[in-house]
PDB file of C-alpha atoms in Angstrom:
ATOM      1  CA  MET A   1       0.000   0.000   0.000  1.00  0.00           C
ATOM      2  CA  ASP A   2       1.406   3.324  -0.981  1.00  0.00           C
ATOM      3  CA  CYS A   3       1.192   6.130   1.539  1.00  0.00           C
ATOM      4  CA  ALA A   4       1.994   9.751   1.119  1.00  0.00           C
ATOM      5  CA  PRO A   5       3.628  11.597   3.928  1.00  0.00           C
ATOM      6  CA  ALA A   6       1.292  13.357   6.190  1.00  0.00           C
ATOM      7  CA  GLY A   7       0.825  16.913   5.468  1.00  0.00           C
ATOM      8  CA  SER A   8       0.124  18.818   2.394  1.00  0.00           C
ATOM      9  CA  CYS A   9       1.734  18.420  -0.887  1.00  0.00           C
ATOM     10  CA  GLY A  10       3.213  21.045  -2.895  1.00  0.00           C
ATOM     11  CA  ASN A  11       0.025  21.642  -4.698  1.00  0.00           C
ATOM     12  CA  GLY A  12      -1.931  22.124  -1.509  1.00  0.00           C
ATOM     13  CA  TRP A  13      -3.752  18.636  -1.460  1.00  0.00           C
ATOM     14  CA  HIS A  14      -3.552  16.187   1.427  1.00  0.00           C
ATOM     15  CA  THR A  15      -2.500  12.604   0.614  1.00  0.00           C
ATOM     16  CA  VAL A  16      -4.863   9.601   1.499  1.00  0.00           C
ATOM     17  CA  PRO A  17      -3.670   5.989   1.894  1.00  0.00           C
ATOM     18  CA  VAL A  18      -4.913   3.606  -0.962  1.00  0.00           C
ATOM     19  CA  ARG A  19      -6.021  -0.079  -0.168  1.00  0.00           C
ATOM     20  CA  ASN A  20      -5.800  -3.091  -2.679  1.00  0.00           C
ATOM     21  CA  ASP A  21      -9.118  -5.276  -2.410  1.00  0.00           C
ATOM     22  CA  SER A  22      -8.200  -8.046  -4.927  1.00  0.00           C
ATOM     23  CA  THR A  23      -6.811 -10.269  -2.236  1.00  0.00           C
ATOM     24  CA  MET A  24      -9.985  -9.911  -0.194  1.00  0.00           C
ATOM     25  CA  ASN A  25     -12.447 -10.882  -3.066  1.00  0.00           C
ATOM     26  CA  ARG A  26     -10.595 -14.047  -4.088  1.00  0.00           C
ATOM     27  CA  PRO A  27     -12.222 -16.353  -1.438  1.00  0.00           C
ATOM     28  CA  LEU A  28     -15.688 -15.150  -2.430  1.00  0.00           C
ATOM     29  CA  ILE A  29     -15.045 -15.956  -6.076  1.00  0.00           C
ATOM     30  CA  ILE A  30     -13.807 -19.426  -5.232  1.00  0.00           C
ATOM     31  CA  ALA A  31     -16.859 -20.075  -3.013  1.00  0.00           C
ATOM     32  CA  ALA A  32     -19.256 -18.973  -5.796  1.00  0.00           C
ATOM     33  CA  VAL A  33     -17.610 -21.306  -8.315  1.00  0.00           C
ATOM     34  CA  VAL A  34     -17.769 -24.245  -5.943  1.00  0.00           C
ATOM     35  CA  LEU A  35     -21.407 -23.534  -5.148  1.00  0.00           C
ATOM     36  CA  GLY A  36     -22.272 -23.440  -8.862  1.00  0.00           C
ATOM     37  CA  VAL A  37     -20.592 -26.777  -9.523  1.00  0.00           C
ATOM     38  CA  VAL A  38     -22.354 -28.383  -6.588  1.00  0.00           C
ATOM     39  CA  SER A  39     -25.775 -27.056  -7.619  1.00  0.00           C
ATOM     40  CA  THR A  40     -25.232 -28.284 -11.188  1.00  0.00           C
ATOM     41  CA  GLY A  41     -24.312 -31.731  -9.934  1.00  0.00           C
ATOM     42  CA  ILE A  42     -27.341 -31.903  -7.663  1.00  0.00           C
ATOM     43  CA  THR A  43     -29.651 -30.847 -10.506  1.00  0.00           C
ATOM     44  CA  TYR A  44     -28.216 -33.469 -12.837  1.00  0.00           C
ATOM     45  CA  TRP A  45     -28.545 -36.125 -10.145  1.00  0.00           C
ATOM     46  CA  LEU A  46     -32.170 -35.247  -9.506  1.00  0.00           C
ATOM     47  CA  LEU A  47     -33.002 -35.328 -13.207  1.00  0.00           C
ATOM     48  CA  SER A  48     -31.302 -38.683 -13.741  1.00  0.00           C
ATOM     49  CA  ARG A  49     -33.101 -40.111 -10.738  1.00  0.00           C
ATOM     50  CA  ALA A  50     -36.459 -38.950 -12.061  1.00  0.00           C
ATOM     51  CA  ALA A  51     -35.775 -40.513 -15.450  1.00  0.00           C
ATOM     52  CA  GLY A  52     -34.420 -43.709 -13.948  1.00  0.00           C
ATOM     53  CA  SER A  53     -33.424 -46.797 -15.938  1.00  0.00           C
ATOM     54  CA  PRO A  54     -35.342 -47.856 -19.066  1.00  0.00           C
ATOM     55  CA  GLU A  55     -37.289 -50.333 -16.952  1.00  0.00           C
ATOM     56  CA  GLN A  56     -38.425 -47.562 -14.616  1.00  0.00           C
ATOM     57  CA  ARG A  57     -39.555 -45.137 -17.300  1.00  0.00           C
ATOM     58  CA  LEU A  58     -43.270 -44.495 -17.826  1.00  0.00           C
ATOM     59  CA  VAL A  59     -45.101 -44.639 -21.144  1.00  0.00           C
ATOM     60  CA  LYS A  60     -48.709 -43.833 -22.026  1.00  0.00           C
ATOM     61  CA  VAL A  61     -50.893 -46.694 -23.257  1.00  0.00           C
ATOM     62  CA  VAL A  62     -54.587 -47.298 -23.985  1.00  0.00           C
ATOM     63  CA  ARG A  63     -56.501 -49.233 -21.343  1.00  0.00           C
ATOM     64  CA  ALA A  64     -60.057 -50.548 -21.029  1.00  0.00           C
ATOM     65  CA  LYS A  65     -62.089 -48.121 -18.952  1.00  0.00           C
ATOM     66  CA  ARG A  66     -64.723 -50.761 -18.207  1.00  0.00           C
ATOM     67  CA  GLU A  67     -65.288 -54.461 -18.746  1.00  0.00           C
ATOM     68  CA  LEU A  68     -65.517 -55.119 -22.470  1.00  0.00           C
ATOM     69  CA  PRO A  69     -67.267 -58.312 -23.633  1.00  0.00           C
ATOM     70  CA  LEU A  70     -66.239 -60.147 -26.775  1.00  0.00           C
ATOM     71  CA  GLY A  71     -67.292 -58.363 -29.951  1.00  0.00           C
ATOM     72  CA  THR A  72     -67.712 -54.919 -28.388  1.00  0.00           C
ATOM     73  CA  VAL A  73     -67.245 -52.137 -30.925  1.00  0.00           C
ATOM     74  CA  LEU A  74     -65.003 -49.687 -29.087  1.00  0.00           C
ATOM     75  CA  ARG A  75     -65.924 -46.042 -28.543  1.00  0.00           C
ATOM     76  CA  SER A  76     -64.034 -43.192 -26.914  1.00  0.00           C
ATOM     77  CA  GLU A  77     -65.946 -43.613 -23.641  1.00  0.00           C
ATOM     78  CA  ASP A  78     -64.780 -47.240 -23.426  1.00  0.00           C
ATOM     79  CA  LEU A  79     -61.089 -46.268 -23.354  1.00  0.00           C
ATOM     80  CA  GLU A  80     -58.663 -44.294 -21.247  1.00  0.00           C
ATOM     81  CA  VAL A  81     -54.999 -43.354 -21.598  1.00  0.00           C
ATOM     82  CA  GLY A  82     -52.718 -43.843 -18.614  1.00  0.00           C
ATOM     83  CA  PRO A  83     -49.033 -44.256 -17.753  1.00  0.00           C
ATOM     84  CA  VAL A  84     -47.497 -47.639 -17.123  1.00  0.00           C
ATOM     85  CA  ARG A  85     -43.937 -48.767 -16.664  1.00  0.00           C
ATOM     86  CA  MET A  86     -42.129 -49.534 -19.846  1.00  0.00           C
ATOM     87  CA  ALA A  87     -41.197 -52.947 -18.479  1.00  0.00           C
ATOM     88  CA  THR A  88     -44.880 -53.935 -18.290  1.00  0.00           C
ATOM     89  CA  ALA A  89     -45.921 -52.418 -21.631  1.00  0.00           C
ATOM     90  CA  THR A  90     -45.503 -54.718 -24.616  1.00  0.00           C
ATOM     91  CA  ARG A  91     -44.317 -53.454 -27.954  1.00  0.00           C
ATOM     92  CA  ASP A  92     -47.734 -53.968 -29.566  1.00  0.00           C
ATOM     93  CA  ALA A  93     -49.588 -52.017 -26.869  1.00  0.00           C
ATOM     94  CA  LEU A  94     -51.823 -49.325 -28.326  1.00  0.00           C
ATOM     95  CA  ARG A  95     -50.555 -45.821 -27.606  1.00  0.00           C
ATOM     96  CA  SER A  96     -53.462 -43.800 -29.008  1.00  0.00           C
ATOM     97  CA  PRO A  97     -57.263 -44.256 -28.675  1.00  0.00           C
ATOM     98  CA  ALA A  98     -57.521 -43.677 -32.419  1.00  0.00           C
ATOM     99  CA  ASP A  99     -55.919 -47.086 -32.908  1.00  0.00           C
ATOM    100  CA  ALA A 100     -58.862 -48.783 -31.153  1.00  0.00           C
ATOM    101  CA  ILE A 101     -61.979 -46.684 -31.764  1.00  0.00           C
ATOM    102  CA  GLY A 102     -64.309 -48.341 -34.272  1.00  0.00           C
ATOM    103  CA  ARG A 103     -62.723 -51.765 -33.905  1.00  0.00           C
ATOM    104  CA  ALA A 104     -64.181 -54.795 -32.110  1.00  0.00           C
ATOM    105  CA  THR A 105     -62.703 -56.755 -29.228  1.00  0.00           C
ATOM    106  CA  THR A 106     -61.553 -60.281 -29.969  1.00  0.00           C
ATOM    107  CA  GLN A 107     -62.047 -61.538 -26.398  1.00  0.00           C
ATOM    108  CA  ASP A 108     -63.503 -60.564 -23.036  1.00  0.00           C
ATOM    109  CA  LEU A 109     -61.372 -57.784 -21.513  1.00  0.00           C
ATOM    110  CA  PRO A 110     -61.536 -56.859 -17.811  1.00  0.00           C
ATOM    111  CA  ALA A 111     -61.440 -53.199 -16.834  1.00  0.00           C
ATOM    112  CA  GLY A 112     -57.907 -51.787 -16.785  1.00  0.00           C
ATOM    113  CA  THR A 113     -56.536 -54.176 -19.423  1.00  0.00           C
ATOM    114  CA  VAL A 114     -53.814 -52.649 -21.590  1.00  0.00           C
ATOM    115  CA  LEU A 115     -55.075 -53.020 -25.155  1.00  0.00           C
ATOM    116  CA  THR A 116     -52.782 -54.565 -27.732  1.00  0.00           C
ATOM    117  CA  ARG A 117     -53.189 -55.121 -31.436  1.00  0.00           C
ATOM    118  CA  ALA A 118     -54.239 -58.695 -30.734  1.00  0.00           C
ATOM    119  CA  HIS A 119     -57.172 -57.482 -28.617  1.00  0.00           C
ATOM    120  CA  VAL A 120     -58.908 -55.641 -31.455  1.00  0.00           C
ATOM    121  CA  ALA A 121     -59.948 -56.465 -35.004  1.00  0.00           C
ATOM    122  CA  PRO A 122     -61.959 -54.762 -37.741  1.00  0.00           C
ATOM    123  CA  ALA A 123     -65.584 -54.585 -36.697  1.00  0.00           C
ATOM    124  CA  PRO A 124     -68.032 -56.655 -38.793  1.00  0.00           C
ATOM    125  CA  ALA A 125     -70.379 -54.835 -41.077  1.00  0.00           C
ATOM    126  CA  ALA A 126     -73.476 -53.659 -39.276  1.00  0.00           C
ATOM    127  CA  PRO A 127     -76.680 -55.493 -40.286  1.00  0.00           C
ATOM    128  CA  SER A 128     -79.185 -53.641 -42.379  1.00  0.00           C
ATOM    129  CA  TYR A 129     -81.927 -54.340 -39.839  1.00  0.00           C
ATOM    130  CA  THR A 130     -82.573 -53.834 -36.164  1.00  0.00           C
ATOM    131  CA  VAL A 131     -84.341 -56.156 -33.733  1.00  0.00           C
ATOM    132  CA  GLU A 132     -86.741 -54.629 -31.258  1.00  0.00           C
ATOM    133  CA  GLY A 133     -86.120 -55.090 -27.551  1.00  0.00           C
ATOM    134  CA  GLY A 134     -87.410 -58.410 -26.221  1.00  0.00           C
ATOM    135  CA  MET A 135     -87.673 -59.886 -29.717  1.00  0.00           C
ATOM    136  CA  ARG A 136     -85.496 -62.390 -31.558  1.00  0.00           C
ATOM    137  CA  ALA A 137     -84.298 -62.721 -35.147  1.00  0.00           C
ATOM    138  CA  PHE A 138     -84.976 -66.238 -36.429  1.00  0.00           C
ATOM    139  CA  ILE A 139     -84.378 -67.802 -39.852  1.00  0.00           C
ATOM    140  CA  ILE A 140     -87.069 -70.086 -41.229  1.00  0.00           C
ATOM    141  CA  ALA A 141     -86.972 -72.195 -44.395  1.00  0.00           C
ATOM    142  CA  VAL A 142     -90.375 -72.218 -46.048  1.00  0.00           C
ATOM    143  CA  GLU A 143     -91.739 -73.826 -49.180  1.00  0.00           C
ATOM    144  CA  ALA A 144     -90.873 -71.626 -52.160  1.00  0.00           C
ATOM    145  CA  GLN A 145     -93.370 -73.157 -54.575  1.00  0.00           C
ATOM    146  CA  VAL A 146     -96.360 -73.095 -52.200  1.00  0.00           C
ATOM    147  CA  GLY A 147     -97.652 -69.987 -50.458  1.00  0.00           C
ATOM    148  CA  ALA A 148     -96.401 -66.434 -50.841  1.00  0.00           C
ATOM    149  CA  ALA A 149     -92.701 -66.883 -50.097  1.00  0.00           C
ATOM    150  CA  ARG A 150     -91.600 -65.456 -53.450  1.00  0.00           C
ATOM    151  CA  LEU A 151     -93.730 -62.331 -52.960  1.00  0.00           C
ATOM    152  CA  VAL A 152     -92.294 -61.388 -49.580  1.00  0.00           C
ATOM    153  CA  ARG A 153     -90.055 -58.342 -49.153  1.00  0.00           C
ATOM    154  CA  PRO A 154     -88.288 -56.969 -46.067  1.00  0.00           C
ATOM    155  CA  GLY A 155     -90.762 -55.160 -43.835  1.00  0.00           C
ATOM    156  CA  ASP A 156     -93.758 -57.263 -44.911  1.00  0.00           C
ATOM    157  CA  ARG A 157     -96.066 -58.931 -42.413  1.00  0.00           C
ATOM    158  CA  ILE A 158     -96.772 -62.642 -42.798  1.00  0.00           C
ATOM    159  CA  ASP A 159     -98.611 -65.550 -41.206  1.00  0.00           C
ATOM    160  CA  ILE A 160     -96.650 -68.780 -40.784  1.00  0.00           C
ATOM    161  CA  LEU A 161     -98.476 -72.026 -41.563  1.00  0.00           C
ATOM    162  CA  TYR A 162     -97.425 -75.506 -40.515  1.00  0.00           C
ATOM    163  CA  MET A 163     -98.312 -79.039 -41.546  1.00  0.00           C
ATOM    164  CA  GLY A 164     -96.765 -82.033 -39.849  1.00  0.00           C
ATOM    165  CA  VAL A 165     -95.377 -84.957 -41.758  1.00  0.00           C
ATOM    166  CA  ASP A 166     -97.466 -87.511 -39.880  1.00  0.00           C
ATOM    167  CA  SER A 167    -100.576 -85.395 -39.327  1.00  0.00           C
ATOM    168  CA  LYS A 168    -103.034 -84.465 -42.074  1.00  0.00           C
ATOM    169  CA  ALA A 169    -103.995 -81.085 -40.612  1.00  0.00           C
ATOM    170  CA  ALA A 170    -102.646 -77.613 -41.415  1.00  0.00           C
ATOM    171  CA  GLN A 171    -102.578 -74.884 -38.793  1.00  0.00           C
ATOM    172  CA  VAL A 172    -101.425 -71.299 -38.314  1.00  0.00           C
ATOM    173  CA  LEU A 173     -98.447 -71.154 -35.958  1.00  0.00           C
ATOM    174  CA  ALA A 174     -97.857 -67.397 -35.823  1.00  0.00           C
ATOM    175  CA  GLN A 175     -99.550 -64.299 -37.172  1.00  0.00           C
ATOM    176  CA  ASN A 176     -98.467 -60.760 -37.994  1.00  0.00           C
ATOM    177  CA  ILE A 177     -94.752 -61.656 -38.115  1.00  0.00           C
ATOM    178  CA  ARG A 178     -92.390 -59.013 -39.517  1.00  0.00           C
ATOM    179  CA  VAL A 179     -89.863 -60.045 -42.165  1.00  0.00           C
ATOM    180  CA  ILE A 180     -86.590 -58.211 -41.516  1.00  0.00           C
ATOM    181  CA  GLU A 181     -84.274 -59.665 -44.157  1.00  0.00           C
ATOM    182  CA  LEU A 182     -84.001 -62.045 -47.115  1.00  0.00           C
ATOM    183  CA  PRO A 183     -80.479 -63.536 -46.859  1.00  0.00           C
ATOM    184  CA  ASP A 184     -80.649 -65.551 -50.079  1.00  0.00           C
ATOM    185  CA  ALA A 185     -81.647 -62.487 -52.088  1.00  0.00           C
ATOM    186  CA  LYS A 186     -78.536 -60.635 -50.896  1.00  0.00           C
ATOM    187  CA  ILE A 187     -76.282 -63.580 -51.662  1.00  0.00           C
ATOM    188  CA  ALA A 188     -77.703 -63.672 -55.174  1.00  0.00           C
ATOM    189  CA  GLY A 189     -76.919 -59.964 -55.547  1.00  0.00           C
ATOM    190  CA  LYS A 190     -80.515 -58.831 -55.572  1.00  0.00           C
ATOM    191  CA  GLY A 191     -80.222 -56.456 -52.608  1.00  0.00           C
ATOM    192  CA  GLU A 192     -83.577 -55.942 -50.974  1.00  0.00           C
ATOM    193  CA  GLY A 193     -85.486 -57.814 -53.663  1.00  0.00           C
ATOM    194  CA  LYS A 194     -87.749 -60.799 -53.423  1.00  0.00           C
ATOM    195  CA  ALA A 195     -86.840 -64.094 -51.817  1.00  0.00           C
ATOM    196  CA  THR A 196     -84.818 -66.526 -53.915  1.00  0.00           C
ATOM    197  CA  ALA A 197     -85.432 -70.271 -53.857  1.00  0.00           C
ATOM    198  CA  THR A 198     -82.585 -72.538 -52.807  1.00  0.00           C
ATOM    199  CA  PRO A 199     -81.690 -75.692 -54.769  1.00  0.00           C
ATOM    200  CA  GLU A 200     -83.784 -77.626 -52.246  1.00  0.00           C
ATOM    201  CA  GLY A 201     -86.884 -75.607 -53.170  1.00  0.00           C
ATOM    202  CA  LYS A 202     -86.852 -73.580 -49.962  1.00  0.00           C
ATOM    203  CA  ALA A 203     -86.892 -69.824 -49.316  1.00  0.00           C
ATOM    204  CA  ASN A 204     -85.057 -68.523 -46.238  1.00  0.00           C
ATOM    205  CA  LEU A 205     -86.628 -65.625 -44.354  1.00  0.00           C
ATOM    206  CA  VAL A 206     -85.288 -63.753 -41.317  1.00  0.00           C
ATOM    207  CA  VAL A 207     -88.287 -62.955 -39.150  1.00  0.00           C
ATOM    208  CA  GLU A 208     -88.730 -61.091 -35.876  1.00  0.00           C
ATOM    209  CA  VAL A 209     -90.461 -63.253 -33.260  1.00  0.00           C
ATOM    210  CA  THR A 210     -90.783 -63.620 -29.509  1.00  0.00           C
ATOM    211  CA  PRO A 211     -88.647 -66.226 -27.686  1.00  0.00           C
ATOM    212  CA  ASP A 212     -91.694 -68.531 -27.381  1.00  0.00           C
ATOM    213  CA  GLU A 213     -92.459 -68.212 -31.085  1.00  0.00           C
ATOM    214  CA  ALA A 214     -88.826 -68.961 -31.921  1.00  0.00           C
ATOM    215  CA  ALA A 215     -88.951 -72.212 -29.920  1.00  0.00           C
ATOM    216  CA  CYS A 216     -92.265 -73.162 -31.559  1.00  0.00           C
ATOM    217  CA  LEU A 217     -90.903 -72.503 -35.048  1.00  0.00           C
ATOM    218  CA  PHE A 218     -87.792 -74.567 -34.362  1.00  0.00           C
ATOM    219  CA  ALA A 219     -89.868 -77.537 -33.216  1.00  0.00           C
ATOM    220  CA  ALA A 220     -92.154 -77.193 -36.234  1.00  0.00           C
ATOM    221  CA  HIS A 221     -89.212 -76.992 -38.619  1.00  0.00           C
ATOM    222  CA  THR A 222     -87.926 -80.384 -37.471  1.00  0.00           C
ATOM    223  CA  THR A 223     -91.284 -82.183 -37.634  1.00  0.00           C
ATOM    224  CA  GLY A 224     -93.008 -80.781 -40.700  1.00  0.00           C
ATOM    225  CA  VAL A 225     -93.070 -78.158 -43.434  1.00  0.00           C
ATOM    226  CA  LEU A 226     -93.671 -74.416 -43.195  1.00  0.00           C
ATOM    227  CA  SER A 227     -95.312 -72.003 -45.573  1.00  0.00           C
ATOM    228  CA  VAL A 228     -96.224 -68.319 -45.371  1.00  0.00           C
ATOM    229  CA  ALA A 229     -99.195 -66.139 -46.244  1.00  0.00           C
ATOM    230  CA  LEU A 230     -98.657 -62.452 -47.003  1.00  0.00           C
ATOM    231  CA  ARG A 231    -100.650 -59.944 -44.924  1.00  0.00           C
ATOM    232  CA  ASN A 232    -101.534 -56.324 -45.465  1.00  0.00           C
ATOM    233  CA  ARG A 233     -99.006 -54.247 -43.512  1.00  0.00           C
ATOM    234  CA  SER A 234    -101.787 -52.277 -41.860  1.00  0.00           C
ATOM    235  CA  ASP A 235    -103.643 -55.455 -40.833  1.00  0.00           C
ATOM    236  CA  THR A 236    -102.229 -56.307 -37.407  1.00  0.00           C
ATOM    237  CA  VAL A 237    -105.287 -57.899 -35.760  1.00  0.00           C
ATOM    238  CA  PRO A 238    -104.841 -61.660 -35.126  1.00  0.00           C
ATOM    239  CA  VAL A 239    -107.578 -63.986 -36.357  1.00  0.00           C
ATOM    240  CA  LEU A 240    -108.616 -67.269 -34.764  1.00  0.00           C
ATOM    241  CA  VAL A 241    -108.082 -70.026 -37.323  1.00  0.00           C
ATOM    242  CA  GLU A 242    -108.981 -73.644 -36.582  1.00  0.00           C
ATOM    243  CA  PRO A 243    -106.761 -76.455 -37.908  1.00  0.00           C
ATOM    244  CA  VAL A 244    -107.877 -77.662 -41.331  1.00  0.00           C
ATOM    245  CA  LEU A 245    -107.800 -81.344 -42.293  1.00  0.00           C
ATOM    246  CA  ALA A 246    -106.470 -82.235 -45.694  1.00  0.00           C
ATOM    247  CA  PRO A 247    -109.139 -83.779 -47.987  1.00  0.00           C
ATOM    248  CA  PRO A 248    -108.771 -87.498 -48.698  1.00  0.00           C
ATOM    249  CA  ALA A 249    -107.889 -86.820 -52.336  1.00  0.00           C
ATOM    250  CA  ALA A 250    -105.033 -84.603 -51.278  1.00  0.00           C
ATOM    251  CA  ALA A 251    -103.795 -86.960 -48.614  1.00  0.00           C
ATOM    252  CA  SER A 252    -100.380 -88.247 -49.504  1.00  0.00           C
ATOM    253  CA  GLU A 253    -101.056 -91.973 -49.267  1.00  0.00           C
ATOM    254  CA  GLU A 254     -99.110 -94.481 -51.259  1.00  0.00           C
ATOM    255  CA  PRO A 255    -101.311 -96.532 -53.613  1.00  0.00           C
ATOM    256  CA  GLN A 256    -101.679-100.124 -52.544  1.00  0.00           C
ATOM    257  CA  ALA A 257    -100.318-102.738 -54.888  1.00  0.00           C
ATOM    258  CA  PRO A 258    -102.950-105.003 -56.551  1.00  0.00           C
ATOM    259  CA  PRO A 259    -103.170-108.543 -55.178  1.00  0.00           C
ATOM    260  CA  GLU A 260    -100.719-110.887 -56.785  1.00  0.00           C
ATOM    261  CA  ARG A 261    -102.343-113.104 -59.394  1.00  0.00           C
ATOM    262  CA  PRO A 262    -101.397-116.722 -60.037  1.00  0.00           C
ATOM    263  CA  ARG A 263     -98.618-117.156 -62.546  1.00  0.00           C
ATOM    264  CA  ASP A 264    -100.778-119.244 -64.895  1.00  0.00           C
ATOM    265  CA  ALA A 265    -103.625-116.750 -64.799  1.00  0.00           C
ATOM    266  CA  GLU A 266    -101.461-113.660 -65.340  1.00  0.00           C
ATOM    267  CA  PRO A 267    -101.613-112.514 -68.985  1.00  0.00           C
ATOM    268  CA  ARG A 268     -98.408-112.257 -70.949  1.00  0.00           C
ATOM    269  CA  SER A 269     -98.816-108.503 -71.532  1.00  0.00           C
ATOM    270  CA  SER A 270     -98.899-107.764 -67.791  1.00  0.00           C
ATOM    271  CA  GLN A 271     -95.758-109.711 -66.988  1.00  0.00           C
ATOM    272  CA  PRO A 272     -92.779-107.412 -66.397  1.00  0.00           C
ATOM    273  CA  ASN A 273     -89.762-107.643 -68.598  1.00  0.00           C
ATOM    274  CA  ARG A 274     -87.298-109.967 -66.964  1.00  0.00           C
ATOM    275  CA  GLU A 275     -83.787-110.826 -67.867  1.00  0.00           C
ATOM    276  CA  PRO A 276     -83.432-114.022 -69.912  1.00  0.00           C
ATOM    277  CA  GLY A 277     -82.810-117.050 -67.750  1.00  0.00           C
ATOM    278  CA  PRO A 278     -83.935-120.597 -67.229  1.00  0.00           C
ATOM    279  CA  ARG A 279     -87.660-120.926 -67.714  1.00  0.00           C
ATOM    280  CA  ASP A 280     -89.919-123.128 -65.673  1.00  0.00           C
ATOM    281  CA  VAL A 281     -91.134-125.841 -68.064  1.00  0.00           C
ATOM    282  CA  ALA A 282     -93.792-128.334 -67.018  1.00  0.00           C
ATOM    283  CA  PRO A 283     -92.902-131.970 -67.661  1.00  0.00           C
ATOM    284  CA  PRO A 284     -94.396-133.254 -70.949  1.00  0.00           C
ATOM    285  CA  LEU A 285     -97.497-135.380 -70.728  1.00  0.00           C
ATOM    286  CA  PRO A 286     -97.006-139.037 -71.712  1.00  0.00           C
ATOM    287  CA  VAL A 287     -98.062-139.753 -75.261  1.00  0.00           C
ATOM    288  CA  PRO A 288    -100.242-142.871 -75.460  1.00  0.00           C
ATOM    289  CA  ARG A 289     -98.615-145.495 -77.575  1.00  0.00           C
ATOM    290  CA  PRO A 290    -100.773-148.032 -79.426  1.00  0.00           C
ATOM    291  CA  ALA A 291    -100.630-151.516 -78.149  1.00  0.00           C
ATOM    292  CA  PRO A 292     -98.348-153.810 -80.158  1.00  0.00           C
ATOM    293  CA  VAL A 293    -100.144-155.532 -82.969  1.00  0.00           C
ATOM    294  CA  GLU A 294     -99.319-159.095 -83.600  1.00  0.00           C
ATOM    295  CA  SER A 295     -98.636-160.023 -87.130  1.00  0.00           C
ATOM    296  CA  VAL A 296    -101.645-161.561 -88.737  1.00  0.00           C
ATOM    297  CA  SER A 297    -101.239-163.633 -91.781  1.00  0.00           C
ATOM    298  CA  SER A 298    -103.149-166.136 -93.613  1.00  0.00           C
ATOM    299  CA  PRO A 299    -102.059-169.717 -93.393  1.00  0.00           C
ATOM    300  CA  MET A 300     -98.526-169.852 -94.517  1.00  0.00           C
ATOM    301  CA  THR A 301     -98.216-170.721 -98.050  1.00  0.00           C
ATOM    302  CA  PRO A 302     -95.020-171.076 -99.928  1.00  0.00           C
ATOM    303  CA  GLY A 303     -93.593-167.829-101.403  1.00  0.00           C
ATOM    304  CA  LYS A 304     -95.857-165.362 -99.572  1.00  0.00           C
ATOM    305  CA  ARG A 305     -95.114-162.164 -97.647  1.00  0.00           C
ATOM    306  CA  VAL A 306     -96.477-161.041 -94.309  1.00  0.00           C
ATOM    307  CA  THR A 307     -96.824-157.398 -93.168  1.00  0.00           C
ATOM    308  CA  VAL A 308     -95.843-156.838 -89.511  1.00  0.00           C
ATOM    309  CA  ILE A 309     -97.097-153.643 -87.794  1.00  0.00           C
ATOM    310  CA  ARG A 310     -95.409-152.420 -84.595  1.00  0.00           C
ATOM    311  CA  GLY A 311     -96.911-149.119 -83.495  1.00  0.00           C
ATOM    312  CA  THR A 312     -96.396-146.799 -86.402  1.00  0.00           C
ATOM    313  CA  ASP A 313     -93.747-148.988 -88.072  1.00  0.00           C
ATOM    314  CA  ARG A 314     -94.690-151.295 -90.885  1.00  0.00           C
ATOM    315  CA  GLN A 315     -92.434-154.083 -92.064  1.00  0.00           C
ATOM    316  CA  VAL A 316     -92.944-156.699 -94.760  1.00  0.00           C
ATOM    317  CA  VAL A 317     -91.396-160.082 -93.980  1.00  0.00           C
ATOM    318  CA  ASP A 318     -90.922-162.930 -96.447  1.00  0.00           C
ATOM    319  CA  VAL A 319     -92.138-166.198 -95.077  1.00  0.00           C
ATOM    320  CA  GLU A 320     -90.652-169.405 -96.303  1.00  0.00           C
ATOM    321  CA  GLU A 321     -92.912-172.127 -97.447  1.00  0.00           C
TER     322      GLU A 321
END
């Protein structure tokens, strides 16, 4: 430190001692640097601890928000996105709800299940019809050549008739039944057209019935034949119809074979053509043969001939004298 002698200088100013502060600030600078390094290290350690190892990291996946039965077409309210550990999340886990919405589940999924690509599949095409609550859709095969099966269109109302194989009575099983689809017409490319007969002569109709009517139709289908009558769509009042017996002429009875006639009495024209084979031949009747005739001759005379007759043979014999 430089000091001027006390007193005044030549110019009239007093001298003041000057202090050097660089040696005093050096510890503070060193402390600030150390503090900065320590804080940086602590921050890095905290960040690395929060990130953790790859097994401890969290990823967002799509989970089932509720229990999802098989075949459920997924909507946004059925799903939720939540974090799970990367170690528990498979590679095919869905990461976005958009990957699942509109698709159908391939199995029953409990709530909270992490959805994977194996859990969903393209949803089947929605049917062109709807079934009212408490009703059932049931397919019946009816006679295509008898009744009004070929006139029926989706939305029509029909009566279903039944006739058992063993019974000879026809009855009305169900009335005012709504036809909701014609599957064979769609297969044939006819859209919503009329019913198409199958090779077996049947027409398949999808009808809307109650559970009791469905059971009745199933039993009738296995024991007899079904036919339909077309109703007016505005006519919904059921009518009491008594069973109707088939007339004797229409009864399907097999004709009885005529009684078998004796072989000798059966005419040749009525005998069926048979393959050639040994024929039954009656033994020939014995032909009566004439009794032997003894040769008759006059008293033998020299140089005469005698005629001998044996049956149908004649022989002339010379007789010596």
